[in-house]
Coordinates of C-alpha atoms in Angstrom, one line a residue:
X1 CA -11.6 6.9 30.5
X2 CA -14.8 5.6 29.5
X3 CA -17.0 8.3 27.0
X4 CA -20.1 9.6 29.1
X5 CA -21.6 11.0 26.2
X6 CA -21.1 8.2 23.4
X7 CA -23.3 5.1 22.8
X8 CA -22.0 1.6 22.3
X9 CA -23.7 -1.7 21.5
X10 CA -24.2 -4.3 24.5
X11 CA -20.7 -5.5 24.9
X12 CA -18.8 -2.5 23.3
X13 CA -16.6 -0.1 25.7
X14 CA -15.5 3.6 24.5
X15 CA -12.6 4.6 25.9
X16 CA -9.9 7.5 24.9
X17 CA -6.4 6.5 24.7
X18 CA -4.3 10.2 24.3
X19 CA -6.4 13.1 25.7
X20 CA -4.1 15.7 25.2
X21 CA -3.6 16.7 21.1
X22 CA -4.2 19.8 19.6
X23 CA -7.0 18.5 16.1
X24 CA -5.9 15.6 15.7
X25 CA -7.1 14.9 11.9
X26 CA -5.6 11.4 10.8
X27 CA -4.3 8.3 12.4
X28 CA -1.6 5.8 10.7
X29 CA -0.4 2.3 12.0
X30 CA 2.8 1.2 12.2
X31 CA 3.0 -2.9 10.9
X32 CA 4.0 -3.2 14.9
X33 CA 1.0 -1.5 16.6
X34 CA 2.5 1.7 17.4
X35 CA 0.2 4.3 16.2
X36 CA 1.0 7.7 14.1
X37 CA -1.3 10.7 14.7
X38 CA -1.3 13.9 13.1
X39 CA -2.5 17.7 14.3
X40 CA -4.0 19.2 11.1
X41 CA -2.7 23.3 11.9
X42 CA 0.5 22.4 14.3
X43 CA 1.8 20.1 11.5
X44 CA 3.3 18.0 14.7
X45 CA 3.4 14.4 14.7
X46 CA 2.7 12.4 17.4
X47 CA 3.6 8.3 18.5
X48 CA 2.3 6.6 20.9
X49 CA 3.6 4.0 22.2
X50 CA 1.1 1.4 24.1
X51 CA -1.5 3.8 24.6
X52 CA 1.2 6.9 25.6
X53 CA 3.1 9.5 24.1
X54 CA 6.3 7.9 22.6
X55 CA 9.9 9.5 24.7
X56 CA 10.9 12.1 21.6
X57 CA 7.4 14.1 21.0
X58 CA 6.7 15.3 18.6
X59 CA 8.5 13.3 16.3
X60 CA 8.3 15.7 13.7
X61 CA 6.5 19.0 12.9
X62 CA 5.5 19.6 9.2
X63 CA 6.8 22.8 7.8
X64 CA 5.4 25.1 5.6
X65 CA 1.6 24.4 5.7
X66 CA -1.2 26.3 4.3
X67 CA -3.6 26.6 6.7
X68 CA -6.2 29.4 6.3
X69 CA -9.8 27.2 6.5
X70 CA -10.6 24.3 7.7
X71 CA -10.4 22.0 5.2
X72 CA -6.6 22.7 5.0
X73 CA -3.6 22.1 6.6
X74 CA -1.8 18.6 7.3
X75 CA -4.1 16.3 6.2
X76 CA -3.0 12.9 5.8
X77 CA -0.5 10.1 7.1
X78 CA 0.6 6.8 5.9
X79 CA 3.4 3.9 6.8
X80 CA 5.3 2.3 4.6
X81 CA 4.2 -1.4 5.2
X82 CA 7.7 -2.3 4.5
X83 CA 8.4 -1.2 7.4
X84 CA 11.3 -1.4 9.5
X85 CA 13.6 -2.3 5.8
X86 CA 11.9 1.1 4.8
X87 CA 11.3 3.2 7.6
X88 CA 9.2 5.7 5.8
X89 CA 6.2 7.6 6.6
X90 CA 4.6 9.7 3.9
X91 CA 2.7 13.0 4.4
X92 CA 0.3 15.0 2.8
X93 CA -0.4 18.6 3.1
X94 CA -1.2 22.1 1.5
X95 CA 2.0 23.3 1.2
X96 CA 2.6 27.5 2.3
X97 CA 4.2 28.2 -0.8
X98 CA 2.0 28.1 -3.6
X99 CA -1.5 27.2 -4.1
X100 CA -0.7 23.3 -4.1
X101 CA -0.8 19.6 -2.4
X102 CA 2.3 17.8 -1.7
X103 CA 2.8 14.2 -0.9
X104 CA 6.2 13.7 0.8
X105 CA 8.2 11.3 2.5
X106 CA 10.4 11.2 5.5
X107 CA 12.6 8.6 6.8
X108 CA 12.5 7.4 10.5
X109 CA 15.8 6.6 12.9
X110 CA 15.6 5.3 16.4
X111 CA 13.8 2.4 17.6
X112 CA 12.4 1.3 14.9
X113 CA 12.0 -2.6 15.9
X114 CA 10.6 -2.1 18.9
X115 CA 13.3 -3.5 21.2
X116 CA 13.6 -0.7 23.2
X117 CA 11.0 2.0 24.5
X118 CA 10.1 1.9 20.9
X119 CA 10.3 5.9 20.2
X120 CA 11.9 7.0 17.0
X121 CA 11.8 10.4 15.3
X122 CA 11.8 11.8 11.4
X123 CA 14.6 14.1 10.1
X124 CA 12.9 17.2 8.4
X125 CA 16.4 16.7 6.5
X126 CA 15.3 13.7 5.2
X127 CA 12.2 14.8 3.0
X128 CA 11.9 13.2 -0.7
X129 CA 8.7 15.0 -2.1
X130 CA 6.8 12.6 -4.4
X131 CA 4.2 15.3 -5.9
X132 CA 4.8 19.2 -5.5
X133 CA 1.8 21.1 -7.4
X134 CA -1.3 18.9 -7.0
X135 CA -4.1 21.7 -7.7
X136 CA -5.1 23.7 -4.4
X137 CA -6.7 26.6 -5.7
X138 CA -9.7 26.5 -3.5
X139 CA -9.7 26.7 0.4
X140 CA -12.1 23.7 0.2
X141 CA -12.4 20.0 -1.1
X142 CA -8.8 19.3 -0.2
X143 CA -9.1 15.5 -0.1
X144 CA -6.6 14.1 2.1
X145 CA -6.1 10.5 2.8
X146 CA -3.5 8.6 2.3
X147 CA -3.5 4.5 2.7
X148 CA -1.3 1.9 1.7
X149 CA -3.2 -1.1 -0.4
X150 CA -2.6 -5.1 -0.4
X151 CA -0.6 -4.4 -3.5
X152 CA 2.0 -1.9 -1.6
X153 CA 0.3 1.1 -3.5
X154 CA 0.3 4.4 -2.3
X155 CA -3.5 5.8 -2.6
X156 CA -4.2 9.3 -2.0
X157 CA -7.5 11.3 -2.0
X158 CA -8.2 14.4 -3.9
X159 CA -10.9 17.0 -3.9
X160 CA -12.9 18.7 -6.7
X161 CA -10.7 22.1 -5.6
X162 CA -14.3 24.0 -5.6
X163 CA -13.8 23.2 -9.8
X164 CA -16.9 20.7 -10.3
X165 CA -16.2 19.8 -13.7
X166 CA -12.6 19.4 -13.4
X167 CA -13.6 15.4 -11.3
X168 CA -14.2 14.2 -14.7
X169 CA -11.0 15.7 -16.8
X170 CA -8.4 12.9 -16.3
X171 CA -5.5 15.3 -17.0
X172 CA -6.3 17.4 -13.7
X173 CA -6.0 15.7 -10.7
X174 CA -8.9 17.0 -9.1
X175 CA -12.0 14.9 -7.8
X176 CA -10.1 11.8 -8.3
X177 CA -8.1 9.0 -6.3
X178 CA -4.5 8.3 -6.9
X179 CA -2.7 5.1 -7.3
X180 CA 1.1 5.4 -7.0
X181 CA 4.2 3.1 -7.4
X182 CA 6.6 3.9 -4.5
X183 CA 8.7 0.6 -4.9
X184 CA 10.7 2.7 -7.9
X185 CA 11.7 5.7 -5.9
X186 CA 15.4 6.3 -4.2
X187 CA 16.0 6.0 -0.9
X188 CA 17.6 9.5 1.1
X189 CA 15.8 13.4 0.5
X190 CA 15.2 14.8 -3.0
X191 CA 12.6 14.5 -5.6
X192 CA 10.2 15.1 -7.1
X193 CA 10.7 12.0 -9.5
X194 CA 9.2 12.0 -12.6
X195 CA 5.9 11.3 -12.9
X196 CA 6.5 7.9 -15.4
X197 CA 8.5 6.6 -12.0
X198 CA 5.2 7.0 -9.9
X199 CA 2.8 4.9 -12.3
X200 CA 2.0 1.7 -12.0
X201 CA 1.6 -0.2 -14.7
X202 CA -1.6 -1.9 -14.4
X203 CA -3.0 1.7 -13.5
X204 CA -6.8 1.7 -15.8
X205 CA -5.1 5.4 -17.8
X206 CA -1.6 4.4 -18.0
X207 CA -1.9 4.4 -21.9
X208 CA -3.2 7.9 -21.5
X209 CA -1.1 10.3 -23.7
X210 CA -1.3 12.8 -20.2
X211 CA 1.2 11.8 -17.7
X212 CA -1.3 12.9 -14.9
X213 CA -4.0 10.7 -15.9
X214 CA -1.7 7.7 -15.4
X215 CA -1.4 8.0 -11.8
X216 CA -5.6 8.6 -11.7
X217 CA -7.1 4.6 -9.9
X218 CA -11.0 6.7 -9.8
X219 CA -12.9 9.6 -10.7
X220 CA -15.9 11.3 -10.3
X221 CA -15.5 12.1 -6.6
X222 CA -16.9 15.8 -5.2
X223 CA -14.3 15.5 -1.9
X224 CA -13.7 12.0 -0.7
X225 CA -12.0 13.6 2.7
X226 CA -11.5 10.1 3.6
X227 CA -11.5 6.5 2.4
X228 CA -10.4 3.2 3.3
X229 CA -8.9 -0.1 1.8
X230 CA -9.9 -3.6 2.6
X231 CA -7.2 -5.6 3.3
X232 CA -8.1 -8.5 1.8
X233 CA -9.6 -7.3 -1.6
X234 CA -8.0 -4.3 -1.9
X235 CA -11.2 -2.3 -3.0
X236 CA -11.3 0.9 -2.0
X237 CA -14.6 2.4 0.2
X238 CA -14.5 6.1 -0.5
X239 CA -16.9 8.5 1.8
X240 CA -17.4 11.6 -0.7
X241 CA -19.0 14.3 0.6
X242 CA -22.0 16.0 -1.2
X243 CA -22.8 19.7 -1.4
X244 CA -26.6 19.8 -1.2
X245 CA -28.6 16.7 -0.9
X246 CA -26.7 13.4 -0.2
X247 CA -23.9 11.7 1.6
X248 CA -22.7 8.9 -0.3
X249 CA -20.0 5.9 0.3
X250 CA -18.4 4.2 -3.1
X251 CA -17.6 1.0 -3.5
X252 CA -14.3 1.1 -5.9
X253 CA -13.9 -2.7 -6.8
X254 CA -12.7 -2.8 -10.4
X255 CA -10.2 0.0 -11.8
X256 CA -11.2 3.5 -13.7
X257 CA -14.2 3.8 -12.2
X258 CA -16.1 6.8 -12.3
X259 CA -18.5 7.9 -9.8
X260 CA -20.9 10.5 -11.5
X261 CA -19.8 13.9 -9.9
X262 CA -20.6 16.3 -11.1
X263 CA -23.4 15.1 -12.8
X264 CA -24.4 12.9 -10.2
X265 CA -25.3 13.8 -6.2
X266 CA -25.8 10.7 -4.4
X267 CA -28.5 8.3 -6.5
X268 CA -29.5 12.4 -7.9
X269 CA -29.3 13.7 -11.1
X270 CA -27.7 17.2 -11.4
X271 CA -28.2 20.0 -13.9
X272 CA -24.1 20.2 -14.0
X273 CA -23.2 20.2 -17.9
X274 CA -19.5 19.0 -18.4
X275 CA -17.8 18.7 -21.6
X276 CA -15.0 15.9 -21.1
X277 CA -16.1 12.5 -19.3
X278 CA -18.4 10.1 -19.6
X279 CA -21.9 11.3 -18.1
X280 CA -24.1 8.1 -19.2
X281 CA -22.8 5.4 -17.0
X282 CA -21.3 6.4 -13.7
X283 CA -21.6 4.0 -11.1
X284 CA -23.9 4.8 -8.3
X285 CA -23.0 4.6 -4.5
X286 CA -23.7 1.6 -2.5
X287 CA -25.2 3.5 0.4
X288 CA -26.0 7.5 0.3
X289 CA -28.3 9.1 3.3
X290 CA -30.2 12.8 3.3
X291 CA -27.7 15.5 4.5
X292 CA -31.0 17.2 5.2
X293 CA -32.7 14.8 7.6
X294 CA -33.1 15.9 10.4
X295 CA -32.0 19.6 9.8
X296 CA -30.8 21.2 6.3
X297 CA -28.8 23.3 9.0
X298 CA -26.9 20.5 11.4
X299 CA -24.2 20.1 8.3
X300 CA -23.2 17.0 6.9
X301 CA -19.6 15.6 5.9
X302 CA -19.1 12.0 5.8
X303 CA -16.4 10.0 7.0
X304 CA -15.5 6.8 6.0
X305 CA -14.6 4.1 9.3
X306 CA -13.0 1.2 7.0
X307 CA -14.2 -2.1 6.2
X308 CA -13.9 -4.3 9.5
X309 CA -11.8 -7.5 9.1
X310 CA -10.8 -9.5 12.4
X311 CA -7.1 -9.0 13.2
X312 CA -5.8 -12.8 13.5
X313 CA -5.4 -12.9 17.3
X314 CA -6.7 -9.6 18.2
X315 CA -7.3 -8.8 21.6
X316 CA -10.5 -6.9 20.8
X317 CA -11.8 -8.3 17.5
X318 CA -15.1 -8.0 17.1
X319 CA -17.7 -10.4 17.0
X320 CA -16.9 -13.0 13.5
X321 CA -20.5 -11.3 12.3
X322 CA -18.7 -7.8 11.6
X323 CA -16.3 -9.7 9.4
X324 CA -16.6 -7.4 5.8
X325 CA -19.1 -5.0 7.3
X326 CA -18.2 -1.1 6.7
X327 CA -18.7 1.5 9.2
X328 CA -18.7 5.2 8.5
X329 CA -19.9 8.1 10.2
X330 CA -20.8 12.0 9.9
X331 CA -18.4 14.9 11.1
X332 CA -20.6 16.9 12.7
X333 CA -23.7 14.0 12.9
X334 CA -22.2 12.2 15.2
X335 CA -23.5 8.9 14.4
X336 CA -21.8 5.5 13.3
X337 CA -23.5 3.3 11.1
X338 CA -22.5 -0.4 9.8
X339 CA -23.1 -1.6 6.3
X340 CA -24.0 -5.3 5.9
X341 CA -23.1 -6.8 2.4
X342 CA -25.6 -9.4 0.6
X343 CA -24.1 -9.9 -3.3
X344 CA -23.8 -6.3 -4.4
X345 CA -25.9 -4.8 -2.5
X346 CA -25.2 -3.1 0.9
X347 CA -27.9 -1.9 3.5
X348 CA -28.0 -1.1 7.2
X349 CA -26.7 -4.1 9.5
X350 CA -29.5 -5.4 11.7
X351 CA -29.8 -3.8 15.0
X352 CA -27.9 -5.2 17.7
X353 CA -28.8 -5.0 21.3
X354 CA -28.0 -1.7 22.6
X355 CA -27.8 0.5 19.6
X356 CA -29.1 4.1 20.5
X357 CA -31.5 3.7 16.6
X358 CA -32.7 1.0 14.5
X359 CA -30.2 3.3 12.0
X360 CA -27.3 4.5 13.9
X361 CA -25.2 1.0 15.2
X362 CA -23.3 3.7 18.1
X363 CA -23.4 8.2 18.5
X364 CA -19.6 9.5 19.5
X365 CA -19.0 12.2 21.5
X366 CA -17.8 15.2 19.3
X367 CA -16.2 15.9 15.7
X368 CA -14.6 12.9 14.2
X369 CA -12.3 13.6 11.1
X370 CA -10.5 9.7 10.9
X371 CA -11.2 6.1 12.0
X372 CA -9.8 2.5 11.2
X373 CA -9.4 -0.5 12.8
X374 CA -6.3 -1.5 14.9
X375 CA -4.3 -4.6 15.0
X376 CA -5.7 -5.5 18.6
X377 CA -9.3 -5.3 16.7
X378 CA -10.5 -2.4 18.1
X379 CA -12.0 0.6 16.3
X380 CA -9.7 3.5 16.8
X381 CA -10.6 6.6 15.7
X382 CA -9.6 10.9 16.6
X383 CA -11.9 13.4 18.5
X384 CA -10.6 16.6 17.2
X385 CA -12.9 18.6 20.0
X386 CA -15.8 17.9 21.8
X387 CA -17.9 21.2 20.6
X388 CA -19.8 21.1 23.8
X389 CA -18.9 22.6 25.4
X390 CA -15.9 24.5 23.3
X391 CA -12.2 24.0 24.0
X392 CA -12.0 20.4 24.8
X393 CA -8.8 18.8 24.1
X394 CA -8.5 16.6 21.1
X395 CA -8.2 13.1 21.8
X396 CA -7.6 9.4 20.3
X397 CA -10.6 7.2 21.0
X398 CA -11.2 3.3 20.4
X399 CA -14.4 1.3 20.7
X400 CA -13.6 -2.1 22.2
X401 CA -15.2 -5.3 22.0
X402 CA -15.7 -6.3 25.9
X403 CA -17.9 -10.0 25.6
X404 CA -16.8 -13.4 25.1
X405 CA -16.3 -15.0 21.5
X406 CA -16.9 -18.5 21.5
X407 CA -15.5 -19.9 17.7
X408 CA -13.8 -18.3 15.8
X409 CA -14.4 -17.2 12.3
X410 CA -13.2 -20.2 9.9
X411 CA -10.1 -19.6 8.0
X412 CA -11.3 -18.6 4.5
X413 CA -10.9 -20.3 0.9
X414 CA -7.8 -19.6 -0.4
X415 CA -7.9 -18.4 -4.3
X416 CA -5.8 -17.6 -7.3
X417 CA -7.3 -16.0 -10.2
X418 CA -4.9 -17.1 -12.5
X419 CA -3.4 -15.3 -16.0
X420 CA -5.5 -15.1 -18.9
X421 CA -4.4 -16.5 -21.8
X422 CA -3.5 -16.1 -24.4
X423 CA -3.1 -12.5 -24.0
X424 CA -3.7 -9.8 -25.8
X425 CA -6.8 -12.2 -26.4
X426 CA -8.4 -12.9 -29.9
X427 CA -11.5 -15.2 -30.4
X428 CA -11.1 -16.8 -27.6
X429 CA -9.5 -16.6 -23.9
X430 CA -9.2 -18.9 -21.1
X431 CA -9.7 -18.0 -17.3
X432 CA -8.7 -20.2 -15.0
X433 CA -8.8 -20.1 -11.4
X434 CA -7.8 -21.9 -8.4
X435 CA -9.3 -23.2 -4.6
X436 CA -7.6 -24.6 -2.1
X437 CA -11.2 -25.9 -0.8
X438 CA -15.2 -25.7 -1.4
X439 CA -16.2 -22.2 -1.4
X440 CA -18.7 -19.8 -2.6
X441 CA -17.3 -18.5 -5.9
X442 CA -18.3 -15.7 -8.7
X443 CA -16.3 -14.8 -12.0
X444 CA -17.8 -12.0 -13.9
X445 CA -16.1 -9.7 -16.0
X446 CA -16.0 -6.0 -16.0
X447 CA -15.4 -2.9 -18.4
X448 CA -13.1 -0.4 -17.2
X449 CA -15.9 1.6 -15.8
X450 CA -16.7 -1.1 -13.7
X451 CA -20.5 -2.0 -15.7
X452 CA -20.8 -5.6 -16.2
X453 CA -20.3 -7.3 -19.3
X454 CA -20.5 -11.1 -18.8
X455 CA -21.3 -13.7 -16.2
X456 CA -18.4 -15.9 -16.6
X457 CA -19.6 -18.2 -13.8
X458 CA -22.3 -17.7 -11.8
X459 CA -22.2 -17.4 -8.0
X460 CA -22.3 -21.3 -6.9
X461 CA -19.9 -23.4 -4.5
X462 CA -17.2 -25.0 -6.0
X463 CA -14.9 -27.6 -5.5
X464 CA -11.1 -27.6 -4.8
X465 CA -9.2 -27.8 -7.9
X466 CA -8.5 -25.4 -11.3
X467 CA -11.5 -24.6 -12.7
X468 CA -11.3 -22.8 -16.4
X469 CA -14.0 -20.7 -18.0
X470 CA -13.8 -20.0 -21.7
X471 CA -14.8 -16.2 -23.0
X472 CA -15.6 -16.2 -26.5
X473 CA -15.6 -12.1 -26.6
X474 CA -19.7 -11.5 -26.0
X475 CA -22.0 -9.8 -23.5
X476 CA -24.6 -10.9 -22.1
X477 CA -26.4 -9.8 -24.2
X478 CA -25.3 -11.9 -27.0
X479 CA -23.5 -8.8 -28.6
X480 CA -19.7 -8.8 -29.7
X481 CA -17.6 -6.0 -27.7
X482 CA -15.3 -3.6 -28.9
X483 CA -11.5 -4.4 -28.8
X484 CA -10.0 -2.8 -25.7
X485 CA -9.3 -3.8 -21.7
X486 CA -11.9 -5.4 -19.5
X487 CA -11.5 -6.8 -15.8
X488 CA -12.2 -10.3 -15.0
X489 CA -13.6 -9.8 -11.3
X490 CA -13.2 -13.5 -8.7
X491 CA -15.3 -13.3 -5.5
X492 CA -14.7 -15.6 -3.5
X493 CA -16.7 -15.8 0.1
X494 CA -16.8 -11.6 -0.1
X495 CA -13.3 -11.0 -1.3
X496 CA -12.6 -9.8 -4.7
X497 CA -9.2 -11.0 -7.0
X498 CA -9.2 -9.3 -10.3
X499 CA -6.8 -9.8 -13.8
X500 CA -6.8 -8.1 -16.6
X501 CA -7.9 -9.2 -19.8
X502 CA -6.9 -7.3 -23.3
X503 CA -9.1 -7.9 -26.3
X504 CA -8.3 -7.3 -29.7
X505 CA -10.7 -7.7 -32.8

């Protein structure tokens, strides 16, 4: 069912795969293809099952939600990616009860390899609730996304809670992205564990004497609604949305970063006065855009549409060129646009033939809350309503590469940034790190608030083999640094490996 009202590139077909779901506000993957999607007030959960609704629908309706705006409700939905072993998928939600979040997990039972009609369903029985009383105190800035990592890491996004200072207190979880361990947890219903069994260890605050602050990845975020992971980095691009000026994406490459709010409004300076943080040095968005251009009154709330990387034998990958570009797009704008990456800076892709603006690489057809790319390649994203005219039905829609790729991207450098040692590290430490082939290789190092602090080994191609840098302890500058943990950052042809590196004086 091809979209009438949508623009695509030259090439590029968007079509809508479930027309029939009441606000659907999240989608979710299963390591298979089949695809999770959630209905933000009903609390239901629907699979589908090669483009249809699976045999048992829903598979599960959410109890207990709080929904009385629109920023609440069930919010967010993630698969375990150990999947079918662990059969989990993980929730989260304002919960009825009391002004909180939870986070919870249910277990699936039915098909869950896929040898049959492939539907399955999740016990309400079988709950385990990893967090009960994240802060919901507010009807807004609820957050809400919940992806998986490289690592197995359970991220989770959460708003300010209308408390602006609160996104830079570390021991309130507001304004801030979570990291958590689920590898530690028991299997069957219960919970909530305690919080020293959710923390990773490499977490940048697990020395914090605040439990809370352990399970905190980034901070500094207004309402990062929603956010993705690249798959091969791990680096999270967060979509935060701002109150009066800009719409900004983050780049979160190095842990413990902190990302200026409230102090900071896109590249803006604020007169917000906070007294716990660190207000000198936040780190600045890669891309922000005027929530006021065309019309202060059209609204503005950005959404994040993932960092693209070509599925390896997708049906519908896109052309190798998208390969690490990040598309996001605007609730009520709209528009999709597609970041390009040259070093660290990021800017507006090129136009490509067919694009409805020099700025906007495709326009959808109504209110878009989530967005990722699919196994098959394909940008999948849901249509909670098509406001024009009002009801519509809500819908699952895909964009779909249509043309012919002649070669295929080339297989990429493979890397390992290897131990520093000795560690902790006095007067000296070695980095070392590995390629597999030539490639296009950086090494700098990093403070925990992600500023740079040395140029271990500028951005050149190297040769296959160990190569082993030597850190004596200094800046750039020439200036010793103070004992504590930095980040020794590897990019290698766009992706990022990263170690830990503690320095004592």
């Amino acid at each position: 069912r091809p979209g009438a009202a949508a623009t695509v590139p030259t090439d590029f077909l968007n079509g809508g795969v479930e027309p029939f779901l009441d606000l659907p506000v999240a989608l979710a993957f299963v390591p298979d293809g089949r695809l999770l999607v959630i209905e933000q007030v009903t609390g239901r959960v629907r699979l589908l099952v090669s483009d249809n609704l699976a045999a048992d629908d829903p598979i599960l309706v959410v109890d207990s939600l709080r929904n009385q705006y629109g920023e609440q409700g069930l919010l967010g939905v993630a698969v375990d990616p150990r999947w079918p072993s662990k059969p989990y998928v993980y929730f989260q939600y304002d919960y009825v009860g009391a002004p909180v979040i939870r986070i919870s997990r249910y277990t699936a039972s039915g098909d869950l390899a896929w040898n049959g009609n492939g539907s399955f369903t999740l016990a309400p029985a079988s709950r385990y609730d990893l967090l009960v009383d994240l802060p919901d105190y507010s009807l807004i800035h609820n957050g809400g996304t919940l992806r998986f990592g490289p690592d197995g890491m359970l991220y989770s996004s959460l708003g300010d809670d209308g408390g602006d200072c609160l996104a830079f207190d570390l021991t309130r979880l507001q304004g801030k992205i979570l990291r958590l361990d689920i590898s530690r947890l028991p299997d069957g219903p219960g919970g909530p564990p305690d919080l020293s069994l959710l923390a990773p260890a490499d977490n940048p605050f697990v020395s914090h004497p605040n439990p809370r602050a352990r399970l905190v990845w980034a901070y500094g975020l207004r309402n990062p609604a929603r956010f993705h992971i690249d798959p091969v980095t791990g680096d999270l691009f967060i979509a935060d949305v701002g109150t009066s000026f800009w719409e900004e994406v983050d780049w979160a490459h190095t842990p413990g970063m902190n990302f200026g709010w409230p102090h900071f409004e896109g590249y803006l300076r604020t007169p917000y006065t906070c007294t716990s943080g660190d207000t000198a040095n936040p780190t600045l968005p890669i891309y922000a855009f005027d929530r006021c251009d065309p019309d202060c009154d059209a609204g503005a709330s950005i959404i994040s549409g993932g960092l693209y990387r070509r599925p390896p034998g997708a049906s519908h990958a896109f052309p190798p060129e998208y390969d690490g570009d990040y598309f996001f797009t605007d609730f009520y704008r709209r528009f999709l646009r597609r970041l390009k990456r040259s070093g660290d800076t990021w800017s507006l892709a090129p136009p490509v033939p067919g694009q409805p603006n020099p700025k906007d690489w495709a326009t959808l057809e109504g209110l878009v809350p989530d967005m990722m790319v699919g196994p098959d390649g394909a940008l999948y994203y849901t249509l909670m309503y098509n406001p024009y005219p009002m009801p519509v039905t809500g819908q699952v829609w895909r964009i779909v590469y249509t043309g012919t790729v002649d070669v295929e991207a080339s297989s990429p450098a493979t890397a390992r940034l290897l131990p520093p040692w000795p560690q902790p590290a006095r007067g000296g430490v070695t980095i070392a790190f590995e390629l597999d082939r030539e490639a296009q290789t950086e090494l700098v190092l990093y403070d925990l608030q992600g500023r740079r602090v040395r140029v271990l080994a500028a951005a050149a191609r190297r040769p296959p083999g160990t190569h082993r840098v030597e850190w004596d302890g200094r800046a750039d500058v020439g200036r010793t640094v103070g004992a504590g943990v930095y980040v020794a950052s590897l990019e290698v042809e766009g992706r990022r490996l990263a170690r830990r590196v503690a320095w004592v004086r």
